[in-house]
Backbone as numpy.savetxt, mean C-alpha at the origin, in Angstrom:
# Nx Ny Nz CAx CAy CAz Cx Cy Cz
-24.75 -15.18 19.08 -24.93 -14.89 17.72 -25.81 -13.31 17.84
-26.52 -13.45 18.35 -27.47 -12.18 18.15 -26.82 -10.85 18.33
-25.54 -10.84 19.28 -24.72 -9.54 19.52 -23.96 -9.26 18.18
-23.78 -9.96 17.22 -22.88 -9.95 16.36 -23.52 -8.93 15.35
-22.71 -7.67 15.09 -23.24 -6.70 14.14 -23.62 -7.25 12.89
-24.82 -6.82 11.99 -25.24 -7.27 10.76 -24.08 -7.02 9.92
-23.00 -6.29 9.84 -22.30 -6.42 8.91 -20.91 -6.90 9.40
-21.23 -7.79 10.48 -19.65 -8.59 10.92 -19.14 -9.55 9.42
-20.13 -10.17 8.92 -20.02 -11.21 8.16 -19.09 -10.22 6.72
-19.11 -9.08 6.90 -18.36 -8.21 5.76 -17.17 -7.56 6.13
-16.66 -7.50 7.55 -16.01 -6.96 7.96 -14.39 -7.63 7.38
-14.35 -8.67 7.34 -12.83 -9.45 6.98 -12.83 -9.49 5.62
-13.57 -9.51 4.94 -13.51 -9.30 3.39 -13.04 -7.82 2.73
-13.41 -6.92 3.48 -13.38 -5.31 3.40 -11.63 -5.15 3.89
-11.46 -5.78 5.15 -10.20 -5.58 5.90 -9.07 -6.21 4.89
-9.32 -7.57 4.26 -8.23 -8.28 3.53 -8.37 -7.48 2.00
-9.41 -6.66 1.33 -9.24 -6.05 0.24 -8.23 -5.04 0.65
-8.12 -4.18 1.58 -7.70 -2.95 2.07 -6.12 -3.66 2.11
-5.86 -4.91 2.86 -4.70 -5.32 2.72 -3.74 -5.76 1.57
-4.84 -6.69 0.78 -4.27 -6.97 -0.68 -3.56 -5.56 -1.39
-4.84 -4.83 -1.37 -4.28 -3.29 -2.23 -3.25 -2.75 -1.89
-3.24 -2.27 -0.10 -1.80 -2.06 0.37 -0.63 -2.66 -0.10
-0.63 -3.81 -0.25 0.37 -4.44 -0.24 1.00 -4.27 -1.50
-0.02 -4.71 -2.74 0.29 -4.53 -4.19 0.81 -3.24 -4.34
0.57 -2.22 -3.79 0.91 -1.03 -4.02 2.26 -0.48 -3.26
2.70 -1.03 -2.05 3.74 -0.84 -1.34 5.09 -1.27 -1.69
4.59 -2.63 -2.14 5.63 -3.83 -2.48 6.13 -3.60 -3.90
7.47 -2.72 -3.89 7.89 -2.36 -5.02 9.33 -1.87 -4.80
10.00 -2.17 -5.91 11.57 -1.43 -5.51 11.53 0.12 -5.91
12.16 0.84 -4.90 11.79 2.21 -4.49 12.63 2.57 -3.57
13.00 3.88 -3.48 13.95 4.41 -2.55 13.64 4.32 -0.94
12.19 4.47 -0.70 11.77 4.35 0.69 12.23 2.93 0.92
11.63 1.97 0.17 12.09 0.37 0.85 13.51 0.79 0.83
14.28 0.91 -0.25 16.05 0.65 -0.19 16.47 1.40 1.13
15.98 2.57 1.54 16.18 3.22 2.70 16.06 2.25 4.08
14.71 1.89 3.88 14.14 0.82 5.07 15.14 -0.38 5.19
15.37 -1.01 4.01 16.36 -2.00 4.07 17.79 -1.59 4.59
18.40 -0.61 4.19 19.58 -0.28 4.40 19.62 0.03 6.29
18.74 0.57 6.54 18.53 0.72 8.24 18.62 -0.47 8.73
17.58 -1.38 8.22 17.98 -2.62 8.66 18.92 -3.47 8.56
19.69 -3.45 7.67 20.90 -4.15 7.15 22.05 -3.51 8.49
21.98 -2.34 8.65 22.76 -1.53 9.54 22.48 -1.56 11.22
21.14 -2.25 11.22 20.46 -1.90 12.72 20.58 -0.57 13.30
20.34 0.44 12.66 19.98 1.57 13.15 18.62 2.05 13.30
18.31 2.54 14.38 16.91 3.07 14.47 15.59 2.34 13.50
16.06 1.14 13.75 15.16 0.48 12.94 13.65 0.48 13.40
13.45 0.71 14.85 11.66 0.67 14.91 11.50 2.26 14.91
12.28 3.36 15.16 12.10 4.51 14.90 11.72 4.80 13.24
12.11 4.39 12.26 12.29 4.46 11.06 10.97 3.72 10.68
10.96 2.19 11.01 9.77 1.40 10.54 8.23 1.79 11.18
8.58 2.66 12.22 7.52 3.27 13.00 7.04 4.56 12.16
8.13 5.37 11.86 7.29 6.63 11.24 6.86 6.18 9.99
7.62 5.09 9.04 6.67 4.85 7.44 5.65 4.51 7.78
5.46 3.36 8.85 4.04 3.16 8.80 2.78 3.88 9.46
2.96 5.07 10.31 2.40 5.81 10.66 1.90 6.80 9.47
2.99 7.30 9.09 2.69 8.12 8.03 1.76 7.80 6.77
1.97 6.40 6.44 1.33 5.98 5.52 -0.45 5.86 6.06
-0.57 5.65 7.10 -1.86 5.21 7.84 -2.25 6.35 7.98
-1.64 7.36 8.47 -2.21 8.96 8.29 -2.65 9.33 6.89
-1.98 9.07 5.81 -2.38 9.21 4.53 -3.44 8.29 4.21
-3.42 7.27 4.54 -4.81 6.29 4.10 -6.04 6.98 4.80
-5.88 7.11 5.99 -7.06 7.56 7.04 -7.35 8.99 6.23
-6.64 9.81 5.98 -7.26 11.00 5.40 -7.72 10.69 3.94
-7.10 9.48 3.20 -7.80 9.53 1.86 -9.19 9.19 2.13
-9.28 7.84 2.70 -10.40 7.21 2.66 -11.52 8.29 3.30
-11.29 8.67 4.46 -12.65 9.55 5.07 -12.65 10.94 4.43
-11.46 11.29 3.94 -11.52 12.55 3.13 -12.37 12.27 1.85
-12.01 11.35 1.26 -12.96 10.93 -0.09 -14.25 10.90 0.13
-14.67 9.91 1.09 -15.97 9.79 1.56 -16.67 11.21 1.69
-16.10 11.77 2.51 -16.56 13.16 2.57 -17.14 13.99 1.28
-16.07 14.14 0.83 -16.23 14.99 -0.62 -17.23 14.17 -1.70
-16.94 12.52 -1.63 -18.30 12.40 -2.43 -19.65 12.35 -1.85
-19.71 12.14 -0.47 -21.01 12.30 -0.23 -22.18 11.83 -0.80
-23.03 12.74 -1.21 -24.06 12.49 -1.91 -24.03 12.59 -3.26
-22.93 12.41 -3.94 -22.59 12.56 -5.49 -22.29 10.84 -5.88
-23.19 9.97 -6.16 -23.02 8.62 -6.33 -22.53 8.54 -8.15
-22.79 9.74 -8.68 -22.22 9.42 -10.18 -20.54 9.69 -10.19
-20.13 10.95 -9.03 -18.62 11.10 -9.21 -17.96 10.03 -8.67
-18.70 9.31 -7.56 -18.33 8.19 -6.77 -18.01 7.01 -7.67
-19.22 6.76 -8.62 -19.06 5.72 -9.74 -17.85 6.11 -10.71
-17.77 7.03 -11.27 -16.78 7.78 -12.11 -15.40 7.24 -11.38
-15.01 7.69 -10.22 -13.75 7.55 -9.59 -13.39 5.72 -9.24
-14.68 5.26 -9.24 -14.79 3.87 -8.93 -13.94 3.09 -10.26
-14.53 3.42 -11.51 -14.33 3.15 -12.78 -12.92 3.57 -13.20
-12.60 4.85 -12.68 -10.96 5.72 -13.05 -10.02 4.39 -12.31
-10.30 4.44 -10.89 -9.72 3.50 -10.04 -9.35 2.20 -10.72
-10.33 1.49 -11.20 -10.22 0.10 -11.84 -9.25 0.17 -12.95
-9.31 1.23 -13.49 -8.41 1.66 -14.97 -7.19 1.47 -14.40
-6.90 2.44 -13.35 -5.51 2.34 -12.85 -5.28 1.15 -12.59
-5.77 0.61 -11.47 -5.27 -0.83 -11.08 -4.95 -1.78 -12.26
-5.84 -1.85 -13.24 -5.90 -2.46 -14.38 -4.23 -2.22 -15.09
-3.92 -0.88 -15.29 -2.99 -0.55 -15.85 -1.77 -1.01 -14.79
-1.84 -0.53 -13.60 -0.70 -1.13 -12.44 -0.45 -2.79 -12.71
-1.21 -3.31 -12.48 -1.49 -4.96 -12.66 -0.64 -5.34 -14.12
-0.86 -4.86 -15.28 -0.41 -4.70 -16.47 1.06 -4.45 -16.43
1.82 -3.50 -15.99 3.29 -3.02 -15.36 3.40 -3.98 -14.23
2.92 -4.34 -13.54 3.60 -5.56 -12.87 4.15 -6.66 -13.55
2.95 -7.17 -14.49 3.15 -8.20 -15.01 4.35 -8.10 -16.19
4.57 -6.70 -16.92 5.44 -6.50 -17.81 6.81 -6.29 -16.91
7.17 -6.21 -16.09 8.23 -6.23 -14.99 9.12 -7.45 -15.01
7.66 -8.49 -14.98 8.23 -9.85 -14.91 9.28 -10.19 -16.07
9.11 -9.58 -16.90 9.94 -9.87 -18.13 11.28 -9.47 -18.04
11.44 -8.27 -17.00 12.51 -7.39 -17.12 12.91 -6.93 -15.41
13.30 -8.17 -14.70 13.39 -8.01 -13.57 14.21 -7.07 -12.83
14.08 -6.34 -11.92 15.00 -5.60 -11.45 15.53 -6.22 -9.73
15.94 -5.54 -8.89 16.35 -6.17 -7.68 16.51 -4.88 -6.90
16.18 -5.39 -5.43 16.00 -4.20 -4.25 17.29 -4.35 -3.58
18.21 -3.42 -3.68 19.66 -3.24 -2.68 19.81 -2.27 -1.78
20.21 -2.40 -0.44 20.40 -1.16 0.05 21.69 -0.59 -0.43
21.80 1.18 -0.52 23.10 1.57 -0.88 23.84 0.90 -0.09
25.25 0.61 -0.50 26.59 0.35 0.24 26.81 1.29 0.90
27.91 1.10 2.00 28.96 2.16 2.68 27.68 3.58 3.31
28.41 4.51 3.27 27.75 5.58 4.14 27.83 5.67 5.57
28.24 7.15 6.08 28.20 7.28 7.42 26.95 6.68 8.39
27.12 6.26 9.44 26.03 5.97 10.01 24.97 7.07 10.49
23.80 7.01 11.01 22.74 8.56 10.87 22.53 8.17 12.20
22.65 9.46 13.04 21.91 9.74 14.28 20.08 9.84 13.92
19.44 9.50 14.93 18.25 9.49 14.85 17.21 10.43 14.04
17.79 11.53 14.24 16.93 12.69 13.81 17.28 12.81 12.59
18.61 12.59 11.99 18.88 12.39 10.58 18.09 11.34 9.66
18.06 10.06 10.55 17.20 8.93 9.63 15.89 9.30 9.77
15.51 9.78 10.93 13.92 9.93 10.50 13.85 11.08 9.49
14.53 12.36 9.23 14.30 13.11 8.27 14.55 12.35 6.85
15.60 11.50 6.76 15.45 11.07 5.21 14.24 10.14 5.11
13.85 9.51 6.08 12.37 8.72 5.94 11.19 9.30 5.61
11.08 10.73 6.27 10.17 11.69 5.91 10.52 12.05 4.74
11.54 12.39 3.90 11.92 12.81 2.61 11.26 11.97 1.63
11.80 10.65 1.96 11.43 9.37 1.24 9.96 9.27 1.16
9.36 9.54 2.06 7.81 9.24 2.16 6.92 10.30 1.75
6.97 11.69 2.10 6.39 12.72 1.98 6.84 13.60 0.83
7.99 13.38 0.28 8.69 14.29 -1.02 8.25 13.19 -2.27
7.61 11.97 -2.27 7.43 11.11 -3.25 5.86 11.28 -3.85
5.91 12.12 -4.86 4.45 12.57 -5.35 3.28 11.06 -5.72
4.21 10.10 -5.86 3.49 8.67 -5.80 2.39 8.40 -5.07
3.13 8.66 -3.37 2.61 8.44 -2.17 1.29 9.00 -2.03
0.89 10.22 -2.57 -0.34 10.61 -2.58 -1.42 10.14 -3.37
-0.60 9.86 -4.71 -1.69 9.30 -5.79 -2.27 7.97 -5.18
-1.18 7.12 -4.49 -1.62 5.54 -4.07 -2.45 5.71 -2.80
-1.85 6.52 -1.92 -2.58 6.61 -0.31 -3.93 7.47 -0.65
-3.98 8.61 -1.02 -4.75 9.46 -0.47 -5.91 9.51 -1.78
-5.58 9.41 -3.29 -6.42 9.06 -4.21 -6.89 7.81 -4.34
-5.90 6.71 -4.71 -6.45 5.73 -5.12 -6.94 4.77 -3.88
-6.11 4.81 -3.01 -6.82 3.71 -1.75 -8.00 4.60 -1.31
-7.89 5.67 -0.95 -9.32 6.89 -0.94 -10.02 6.86 -1.33
-10.16 6.89 -2.72 -11.30 6.86 -3.54 -12.13 5.25 -3.60
-11.11 4.24 -3.57 -11.82 2.68 -3.39 -12.06 2.60 -2.01
-11.80 2.97 -0.82 -12.18 2.98 0.40 -13.24 3.69 0.50
-13.30 4.88 -0.14 -15.18 5.57 -0.04 -15.93 4.91 -0.59
-15.90 3.81 -1.31 -16.71 3.09 -1.74 -17.45 2.08 -0.97
-17.09 1.88 0.06 -17.54 0.59 0.87 -18.35 1.61 2.13
-19.38 0.98 2.65 -20.56 1.68 3.66 -19.66 1.82 4.68
-20.28 3.23 4.97 -19.56 3.84 6.05 -18.81 3.03 7.22
-19.90 2.07 7.65 -19.34 1.28 8.79 -18.23 0.46 8.67
-17.79 -0.05 7.11 -16.93 -0.54 7.05 -15.85 0.06 6.71
-15.96 1.32 6.24 -14.44 2.50 5.62 -13.49 2.17 6.98
-13.80 2.26 8.12 -12.39 1.79 9.13 -11.64 0.71 8.93
-12.36 -0.53 8.56 -11.86 -1.54 8.12 -10.87 -1.49 7.02
-11.23 -1.15 5.87 -10.75 -0.96 4.81 -9.39 -0.20 5.01
-9.44 1.17 6.03 -8.27 1.88 6.45 -7.58 0.74 6.91
-7.84 0.26 7.77 -6.85 -0.53 8.81 -5.97 -1.54 7.79
-6.94 -2.05 7.13 -6.20 -3.46 6.38 -5.06 -2.63 5.49
-5.34 -1.72 4.90 -4.16 -0.92 3.96 -3.56 -0.47 4.91
-3.30 -0.17 6.12 -2.62 0.71 7.01 -1.84 -0.86 7.50
-2.34 -1.79 7.99 -1.78 -3.03 8.36 -0.77 -3.70 7.22
-1.05 -3.32 6.01 0.09 -3.60 4.71 1.08 -2.78 4.64
1.14 -1.95 5.46 2.55 -0.77 5.11 3.10 -1.25 6.54
2.33 -1.46 7.80 3.13 -1.86 8.80 3.90 -3.10 8.72
3.16 -4.10 7.98 3.87 -5.64 7.93 5.09 -5.36 6.93
4.62 -4.62 5.88 5.62 -4.48 4.94 7.02 -3.85 5.35
6.65 -2.76 6.22 8.04 -2.19 6.59 8.64 -2.94 7.96
7.85 -3.75 8.64 8.32 -4.14 9.62 9.24 -5.27 8.98
8.87 -6.25 8.11 9.41 -7.37 7.41 10.99 -6.55 6.97
10.87 -5.39 5.90 11.98 -4.78 5.59 12.90 -4.38 6.49
12.47 -4.01 7.67 13.54 -3.31 8.69 14.15 -4.35 9.63
13.04 -5.09 10.27 13.42 -6.13 11.09 14.11 -7.56 10.39
13.39 -7.90 9.35 14.01 -9.08 8.71 14.97 -8.87 7.34
15.90 -7.69 7.48 16.39 -7.00 6.66 17.76 -8.14 6.11
18.13 -8.76 7.26 19.54 -9.40 7.09 19.05 -10.80 6.39
17.73 -11.47 6.69 17.12 -12.34 6.01 17.05 -12.15 4.64
16.18 -10.97 4.38 15.64 -10.79 3.42 16.24 -9.90 2.21
17.18 -9.53 2.25 18.26 -8.72 1.68 18.64 -9.69 0.28
19.16 -10.88 0.88 19.81 -11.78 -0.37 18.46 -12.07 -1.39
17.46 -12.48 -0.64 16.33 -12.88 -1.62 15.66 -12.01 -2.57
15.80 -10.41 -1.77 15.49 -9.37 -2.65 16.82 -9.21 -3.70
17.50 -9.27 -3.60 18.45 -8.86 -4.64 18.60 -10.04 -5.86
17.70 -10.62 -5.71 17.68 -11.64 -6.86 16.45 -11.47 -8.08
16.64 -11.14 -8.79 15.51 -10.86 -10.11 14.26 -11.69 -9.60
14.54 -12.89 -9.64 13.62 -13.80 -9.62 12.56 -13.88 -8.95
13.00 -13.33 -7.47 12.26 -13.14 -6.53 11.19 -12.11 -6.93
11.64 -11.02 -7.43 10.73 -10.27 -8.07 9.79 -10.64 -9.28
10.63 -11.03 -9.79 9.19 -11.85 -11.07 8.22 -12.52 -10.56
8.36 -13.11 -9.49 7.15 -13.94 -8.51 6.47 -12.73 -7.81
7.04 -12.02 -7.26 6.13 -10.95 -6.59 5.34 -10.15 -7.85
6.01 -9.66 -8.53 5.54 -8.89 -9.67 4.14 -9.67 -10.41
4.51 -10.79 -10.49 3.38 -11.74 -11.02 2.08 -11.67 -10.27
2.53 -11.88 -8.82 1.36 -12.40 -7.96 0.88 -10.76 -7.69
1.44 -9.37 -7.93 0.67 -8.14 -7.67 0.22 -8.00 -9.08
0.60 -8.25 -10.19 -0.29 -8.16 -11.04 -1.80 -8.62 -11.57
-1.58 -10.11 -10.91 -2.69 -10.82 -10.72 -3.67 -10.42 -9.94
-3.42 -10.03 -8.68 -4.18 -9.41 -7.61 -4.68 -8.06 -8.10
-4.08 -7.13 -8.54 -4.33 -5.84 -9.21 -5.82 -6.06 -10.33
-5.46 -6.81 -11.06 -6.24 -7.08 -12.13 -7.85 -7.92 -11.50
-7.64 -8.50 -10.41 -8.91 -9.15 -9.56 -9.54 -7.86 -9.06
-8.75 -7.17 -8.08 -9.25 -5.90 -7.40 -9.84 -5.04 -8.82
-9.70 -4.82 -9.94 -10.13 -4.00 -10.54 -11.56 -4.40 -11.08
-11.28 -5.94 -11.20 -12.68 -6.49 -11.70 -13.83 -6.30 -10.65
-13.49 -6.41 -9.24 -14.21 -6.54 -8.39 -14.67 -4.77 -8.27
-13.82 -4.21 -8.59 -14.19 -2.44 -8.57 -15.33 -2.10 -9.37
-14.98 -2.70 -10.35 -15.96 -2.32 -11.98 -17.10 -3.07 -11.38
-17.45 -4.14 -10.82 -18.49 -4.82 -10.38 -19.37 -3.88 -9.58
-18.49 -3.60 -8.55 -19.09 -2.63 -7.17 -20.02 -1.42 -8.00
-19.12 -0.71 -8.77 -19.39 0.49 -9.81 -20.30 0.21 -10.36
-20.94 -1.08 -11.33 -21.68 -1.16 -12.24 -23.17 -1.35 -11.51
-22.99 -2.00 -10.41 -23.82 -2.70 -9.50 -24.59 -1.55 -8.85
-23.99 -0.37 -8.81 -24.66 0.83 -7.91 -25.40 1.71 -9.46
-25.21 1.16 -10.54 -25.45 2.33 -11.60 -27.21 2.19 -11.41
C-alpha cells in the first residue's frame, strides 16, 4: 500500500465528477446527437463518426481544463468567481432540465436522405460539433473552469472522466442506435433522463459552491 500515491483515494471521485458532468451536458436532444443516431441507424461510417465526435470533445475538454488552469494560475479570487459562476450555470441548467420534464421532446434521426461518403459524413460531424457555439461554452469554459478547480495532479483525471462521458454517449448512440432509437423516440424516456440530469446538476452546483467557499 505504501506505493499508492497520496492522492490515489481522490482519483476516482474526481474522475466520476468529470464523468457525470460530461454526461449531464452531452445527453440532450440536439442536431449532433440526431446525426450520430442517423448514422447508426443507417450503419454508415459509425466508427469514424463516433471517433471524430469523441476525439473533438476530448480535445476541447483538455484544452479547457489545462487552458483555464494556466489562465487562473495564481488568481484565487478569479478562480473562486468562476467556480461560483459555474455553480450558478449548473443550477440554471438543472432547473431547465427539470422544466423539460413537463414538456418532454424526443430524439429522432432525420428520415430518408442519400447515403454519405466517409468524407461527407465527417464533414457534417465536424459542422455539428465545431460550429455549435454551445460546445465551447460547455467544454472549454464550463468544464474547463470546473476542472481547473481540481488539484493539478487530479486535473487529467477530471478531463478523462468528462472525455469518457463523450466517448460512452456517442458509442451508445452510434453502435446502439437500432436498440436505442425507439426508446429515445418516447417522451417518457427523456422525462426520466432530464429529471436525473437536473438533480445531478444541482448536486454538482452545491459541491462547487462548497469547494469555492472552502477556499475563501
